[in-house]
């Protein structure tokens, strides 16, 4: 639900998400809230009660737009249709993270509500929103980019969307660790060689090296994550040896 549907369809209609839509693995409908306003001038916003700067999006077009979407879903799914979760993109929400993406990827239908201007009349939020989600502690001009970020992160977890299933299974945030460094051809670039172990063909050694790199990288860049990672006793011992080492990864 947006005032700028073309922004969403243009951006998400390309690349991996676009291909997934073409293959019918996911569906995306950017619905224009303005189509549901009862105002003869097609207005969807008004001045805030109590004064103050900016405009506020009105409840009526948003709630009517939501009802129309629900009816569409019911027609499609028949009696088994459940009320879909409605996610309001807002800097006041819980900050989005990978676990949330994994959880939302299990849902059949999701509705994203994009605000603009000073935000949305609180009554509409009370009536239809189930989740308040932020993409970070900063304020943007609208909810479209946050919605696209969420849609991208969630869609790539839907089975079949990525060609190589492994690439979604072993990457940053898995077990609260960041991914190890990746290399591709050539073996040497600007005097920098690919780590020898990756050329060895020795799978166990490669796995061990990658695990170590993940742990070290997380320690350096995201120590907050590392404290929640599950490390074996051996790994914890090994990590202690790095405690006083200053390194740049
Ligand atoms: N006045 C609101 C406040 O202080 O909470 C901010 C409104 S913001 C200018 C306009 C819209 O952008 C919001 O309704 C929301 O949909 C979206 N938005 C802005 N920052 C966001 C963020 N960090 N995460 C998610 N959505 C955001």
Tab-separated table of C-alpha atoms and ligand atoms in Angstrom:
chain	number	residue	atom	x	y	z
A	1	UNK	CA	0.000	0.000	0.000
A	2	UNK	CA	1.720	3.100	-1.257
A	3	UNK	CA	1.227	6.503	-2.854
A	4	UNK	CA	4.036	5.692	-5.325
A	5	UNK	CA	3.349	2.221	-6.765
A	6	UNK	CA	5.596	2.714	-9.781
A	7	UNK	CA	8.566	3.225	-7.476
A	8	UNK	CA	8.055	-0.295	-6.135
A	9	UNK	CA	7.249	-2.052	-9.413
A	10	UNK	CA	10.101	-0.391	-11.299
A	11	UNK	CA	12.694	-1.273	-8.695
A	12	UNK	CA	11.570	-4.788	-7.841
A	13	UNK	CA	10.647	-5.827	-11.385
A	14	UNK	CA	14.281	-6.430	-12.285
A	15	UNK	CA	17.032	-8.854	-11.316
A	16	UNK	CA	16.439	-11.847	-9.048
A	17	UNK	CA	13.143	-10.679	-7.572
A	18	UNK	CA	11.813	-9.807	-11.040
A	19	UNK	CA	12.742	-13.276	-12.303
A	20	UNK	CA	11.046	-14.886	-9.273
A	21	UNK	CA	7.868	-12.975	-10.105
A	22	UNK	CA	8.023	-14.064	-13.740
A	23	UNK	CA	8.327	-17.683	-12.586
A	24	UNK	CA	5.364	-17.248	-10.250
A	25	UNK	CA	7.412	-18.002	-7.130
A	26	UNK	CA	6.313	-14.749	-5.525
A	27	UNK	CA	3.671	-12.197	-6.437
A	28	UNK	CA	3.838	-8.464	-5.867
A	29	UNK	CA	0.994	-5.971	-6.201
A	30	UNK	CA	1.763	-2.323	-5.534
A	31	UNK	CA	-1.613	-0.843	-4.669
A	32	UNK	CA	-2.147	2.902	-4.914
A	33	UNK	CA	-3.759	4.249	-1.748
A	34	UNK	CA	-4.883	7.318	-3.685
A	35	UNK	CA	-7.277	5.155	-5.751
A	36	UNK	CA	-9.367	4.681	-2.610
A	37	UNK	CA	-9.811	8.266	-1.468
A	38	UNK	CA	-13.393	9.540	-1.358
A	39	UNK	CA	-12.134	13.133	-1.699
A	40	UNK	CA	-13.221	14.654	-5.006
A	41	UNK	CA	-9.796	16.253	-5.449
A	42	UNK	CA	-8.096	12.895	-4.795
A	43	UNK	CA	-6.428	14.200	-1.631
A	44	UNK	CA	-5.095	11.662	0.819
A	45	UNK	CA	-3.528	13.937	3.465
A	46	UNK	CA	-4.504	16.818	5.705
A	47	UNK	CA	-3.137	19.127	8.405
A	48	UNK	CA	-2.365	17.613	11.794
A	49	UNK	CA	-4.813	18.274	14.625
A	50	UNK	CA	-3.070	20.321	17.279
A	51	UNK	CA	-0.914	22.089	14.717
A	52	UNK	CA	2.687	21.496	13.761
A	53	UNK	CA	4.620	21.087	10.566
A	54	UNK	CA	3.770	18.803	7.648
A	55	UNK	CA	0.798	16.774	6.553
A	56	UNK	CA	-0.669	13.528	7.835
A	57	UNK	CA	-2.058	10.712	5.675
A	58	UNK	CA	-5.756	10.241	6.332
A	59	UNK	CA	-7.293	7.066	7.715
A	60	UNK	CA	-10.148	6.589	5.195
A	61	UNK	CA	-8.171	5.877	1.980
A	62	UNK	CA	-5.786	3.585	3.856
A	63	UNK	CA	-8.499	1.548	5.572
A	64	UNK	CA	-10.573	1.253	2.376
A	65	UNK	CA	-7.486	0.230	0.412
A	66	UNK	CA	-6.765	-2.423	3.040
A	67	UNK	CA	-10.342	-3.786	2.859
A	68	UNK	CA	-10.105	-4.038	-0.933
A	69	UNK	CA	-6.839	-5.998	-0.661
A	70	UNK	CA	-8.369	-8.330	1.918
A	71	UNK	CA	-11.315	-9.004	-0.359
A	72	UNK	CA	-8.934	-9.823	-3.226
A	73	UNK	CA	-7.061	-12.258	-1.004
A	74	UNK	CA	-10.308	-13.888	0.145
A	75	UNK	CA	-11.449	-14.312	-3.463
A	76	UNK	CA	-8.151	-15.961	-4.302
A	77	UNK	CA	-7.881	-18.196	-1.279
A	78	UNK	CA	-11.553	-18.865	-0.526
A	79	UNK	CA	-12.559	-19.961	2.955
A	80	UNK	CA	-9.051	-20.766	4.095
A	81	UNK	CA	-8.036	-17.071	3.799
A	82	UNK	CA	-6.513	-15.764	7.033
A	83	UNK	CA	-6.058	-12.105	7.878
A	84	UNK	CA	-2.618	-11.239	6.500
A	85	UNK	CA	-0.061	-9.490	8.650
A	86	UNK	CA	0.068	-5.772	7.918
A	87	UNK	CA	3.515	-4.281	8.350
A	88	UNK	CA	3.747	-0.544	8.806
A	89	UNK	CA	7.200	0.752	7.853
A	90	UNK	CA	8.067	3.306	10.488
A	91	UNK	CA	11.174	4.591	12.266
A	92	UNK	CA	9.227	3.854	15.462
A	93	UNK	CA	9.145	0.092	14.835
A	94	UNK	CA	11.300	-2.841	15.842
A	95	UNK	CA	14.482	-2.809	13.751
A	96	UNK	CA	14.390	-5.340	10.890
A	97	UNK	CA	16.854	-8.241	11.012
A	98	UNK	CA	17.535	-11.568	9.304
A	99	UNK	CA	15.570	-13.683	11.802
A	100	UNK	CA	12.531	-11.505	11.164
A	101	UNK	CA	13.001	-12.031	7.409
A	102	UNK	CA	13.118	-15.803	7.975
A	103	UNK	CA	9.959	-15.708	10.028
A	104	UNK	CA	8.069	-13.511	7.536
A	105	UNK	CA	9.154	-15.737	4.617
A	106	UNK	CA	6.849	-18.432	6.083
A	107	UNK	CA	3.754	-16.267	5.524
A	108	UNK	CA	1.480	-16.801	2.514
A	109	UNK	CA	0.552	-13.115	2.205
A	110	UNK	CA	2.063	-9.938	3.606
A	111	UNK	CA	0.833	-6.382	3.339
A	112	UNK	CA	3.338	-3.514	3.615
A	113	UNK	CA	1.990	-0.068	4.432
A	114	UNK	CA	4.230	2.788	3.280
A	115	UNK	CA	3.805	6.138	4.986
A	116	UNK	CA	4.749	9.563	3.635
A	117	UNK	CA	4.857	13.170	4.878
A	118	UNK	CA	4.617	13.272	8.682
A	119	UNK	CA	3.156	9.781	8.808
A	120	UNK	CA	-0.312	8.248	9.119
A	121	UNK	CA	-3.391	9.026	11.230
A	122	UNK	CA	-2.950	6.853	14.321
A	123	UNK	CA	-6.479	5.459	14.046
A	124	UNK	CA	-5.716	3.737	10.738
A	125	UNK	CA	-2.659	2.173	12.341
A	126	UNK	CA	-4.713	0.975	15.307
A	127	UNK	CA	-7.335	-0.520	13.013
A	128	UNK	CA	-5.205	-2.479	10.543
A	129	UNK	CA	-1.526	-2.742	11.490
A	130	UNK	CA	-0.151	-5.916	13.111
A	131	UNK	CA	3.612	-5.125	13.005
A	132	UNK	CA	5.585	-1.873	13.220
A	133	UNK	CA	8.970	-2.301	11.550
A	134	UNK	CA	11.892	0.098	11.043
A	135	UNK	CA	14.905	-0.475	8.828
A	136	UNK	CA	17.204	1.544	11.077
A	137	UNK	CA	17.475	4.503	13.401
A	138	UNK	CA	17.191	7.277	10.844
A	139	UNK	CA	14.258	9.036	9.190
A	140	UNK	CA	13.500	8.650	5.473
A	141	UNK	CA	10.979	10.529	3.364
A	142	UNK	CA	8.752	7.510	2.760
A	143	UNK	CA	8.186	3.838	3.515
A	144	UNK	CA	8.744	2.643	-0.071
A	145	UNK	CA	12.473	1.981	0.194
A	146	UNK	CA	12.128	0.267	3.577
A	147	UNK	CA	9.333	-1.908	2.126
A	148	UNK	CA	11.515	-2.831	-0.853
A	149	UNK	CA	14.383	-3.731	1.427
A	150	UNK	CA	12.138	-6.020	3.429
A	151	UNK	CA	10.541	-7.550	0.321
A	152	UNK	CA	13.982	-8.278	-1.136
A	153	UNK	CA	15.327	-9.858	2.056
A	154	UNK	CA	12.187	-11.967	2.563
A	155	UNK	CA	11.715	-13.037	-1.068
A	156	UNK	CA	15.220	-14.448	-1.455
A	157	UNK	CA	14.397	-16.886	1.366
A	158	UNK	CA	11.405	-18.307	-0.521
A	159	UNK	CA	12.401	-21.726	-1.908
A	160	UNK	CA	13.421	-21.561	-5.573
A	161	UNK	CA	13.976	-17.799	-5.704
A	162	UNK	CA	17.751	-18.188	-5.609
A	163	UNK	CA	19.250	-20.556	-8.160
A	164	UNK	CA	21.823	-21.963	-5.853
A	165	UNK	CA	20.047	-22.947	-2.659
A	166	UNK	CA	23.301	-22.958	-0.713
A	167	UNK	CA	23.836	-19.270	-1.215
A	168	UNK	CA	20.937	-18.479	1.115
A	169	UNK	CA	21.895	-21.156	3.593
A	170	UNK	CA	25.422	-20.181	4.445
A	171	UNK	CA	25.832	-16.477	4.734
A	172	UNK	CA	26.055	-13.599	7.164
A	173	UNK	CA	23.875	-13.809	10.304
A	174	UNK	CA	23.659	-17.584	10.098
A	175	UNK	CA	24.268	-18.602	13.725
A	176	UNK	CA	25.023	-14.940	14.517
A	177	UNK	CA	28.253	-14.975	12.532
A	178	UNK	CA	29.256	-12.897	9.519
A	179	UNK	CA	30.242	-14.695	6.346
A	180	UNK	CA	33.889	-15.521	5.609
A	181	UNK	CA	35.709	-13.618	2.820
A	182	UNK	CA	34.991	-14.750	-0.735
A	183	UNK	CA	37.377	-14.816	-3.739
A	184	UNK	CA	37.045	-15.560	-7.431
A	185	UNK	CA	39.436	-15.611	-10.412
A	186	UNK	CA	42.182	-14.587	-10.991
A	187	UNK	CA	44.391	-16.196	-8.330
A	188	UNK	CA	46.427	-13.012	-8.079
A	189	UNK	CA	45.200	-9.432	-8.432
A	190	UNK	CA	47.297	-6.311	-7.853
A	191	UNK	CA	49.862	-8.472	-6.052
A	192	UNK	CA	47.241	-9.941	-3.700
A	193	UNK	CA	46.947	-13.731	-3.787
A	194	UNK	CA	43.893	-15.820	-2.936
A	195	UNK	CA	44.546	-17.644	0.376
A	196	UNK	CA	46.373	-20.895	-0.468
A	197	UNK	CA	43.955	-23.092	1.452
A	198	UNK	CA	41.143	-22.192	-0.970
A	199	UNK	CA	43.214	-23.555	-3.851
A	200	UNK	CA	44.099	-26.768	-2.025
A	201	UNK	CA	40.906	-28.703	-2.877
A	202	UNK	CA	40.999	-29.986	0.722
A	203	UNK	CA	37.362	-29.571	1.778
A	204	UNK	CA	37.797	-30.091	5.515
A	205	UNK	CA	40.622	-27.552	5.671
A	206	UNK	CA	38.612	-25.071	3.616
A	207	UNK	CA	35.615	-25.476	5.938
A	208	UNK	CA	37.843	-24.986	9.004
A	209	UNK	CA	39.462	-21.880	7.502
A	210	UNK	CA	36.082	-20.389	6.613
A	211	UNK	CA	34.727	-20.997	10.077
A	212	UNK	CA	37.773	-19.308	11.651
A	213	UNK	CA	37.463	-16.353	9.299
A	214	UNK	CA	33.763	-15.995	10.128
A	215	UNK	CA	34.503	-15.911	13.823
A	216	UNK	CA	37.413	-13.460	13.507
A	217	UNK	CA	35.484	-11.185	11.187
A	218	UNK	CA	32.494	-11.124	13.517
A	219	UNK	CA	34.767	-10.408	16.479
A	220	UNK	CA	36.294	-7.470	14.627
A	221	UNK	CA	33.210	-5.982	12.981
A	222	UNK	CA	30.225	-7.081	15.054
A	223	UNK	CA	31.296	-8.094	18.559
A	224	UNK	CA	27.662	-7.629	19.630
A	225	UNK	CA	26.705	-10.571	17.374
A	226	UNK	CA	29.588	-12.752	18.461
A	227	UNK	CA	28.389	-12.719	22.048
A	228	UNK	CA	25.239	-14.545	20.835
A	229	UNK	CA	27.029	-17.014	18.534
A	230	UNK	CA	27.324	-20.686	19.460
A	231	UNK	CA	31.055	-21.481	19.608
A	232	UNK	CA	32.534	-24.806	20.667
A	233	UNK	CA	34.857	-24.891	23.687
A	234	UNK	CA	37.768	-25.383	21.329
A	235	UNK	CA	36.759	-22.333	19.334
A	236	UNK	CA	36.382	-20.236	22.457
A	237	UNK	CA	39.885	-21.260	23.592
A	238	UNK	CA	41.272	-20.450	20.164
A	239	UNK	CA	39.514	-17.096	20.125
A	240	UNK	CA	41.057	-16.114	23.448
A	241	UNK	CA	44.456	-16.262	21.770
A	242	UNK	CA	43.317	-13.482	19.439
A	243	UNK	CA	42.110	-11.295	22.308
A	244	UNK	CA	45.067	-8.917	22.304
A	245	UNK	CA	45.785	-9.031	18.592
A	246	UNK	CA	44.917	-5.929	16.601
A	247	UNK	CA	43.921	-6.926	13.118
A	248	UNK	CA	42.142	-5.503	10.143
A	249	UNK	CA	39.904	-7.813	8.091
B	1	LIG	N1	7.009	11.754	11.679
B	1	LIG	C1	7.431	10.384	11.666
B	1	LIG	C2	8.181	10.062	12.947
B	1	LIG	O1	8.848	10.924	13.472
B	1	LIG	O2	8.132	8.902	13.378
B	1	LIG	C3	8.353	10.112	10.467
B	1	LIG	C4	7.637	10.177	9.183
B	1	LIG	S1	8.698	9.827	7.818
B	1	LIG	C5	9.201	11.417	7.341
B	1	LIG	C6	7.598	9.369	6.549
B	1	LIG	C7	7.401	7.886	6.366
B	1	LIG	O3	8.631	7.316	5.979
B	1	LIG	C8	6.958	7.098	7.570
B	1	LIG	O4	5.560	7.127	7.736
B	1	LIG	C9	7.473	5.712	7.265
B	1	LIG	O5	6.535	4.964	6.489
B	1	LIG	C10	8.711	5.971	6.429
B	1	LIG	N2	9.998	5.822	7.158
B	1	LIG	C11	10.863	6.813	7.470
B	1	LIG	N3	11.929	6.339	8.098
B	1	LIG	C12	11.791	5.007	8.195
B	1	LIG	C13	12.577	3.963	8.756
B	1	LIG	N4	13.737	4.188	9.351
B	1	LIG	N5	12.099	2.707	8.664
B	1	LIG	C14	10.919	2.435	8.078
B	1	LIG	N6	10.123	3.394	7.535
B	1	LIG	C15	10.545	4.658	7.591
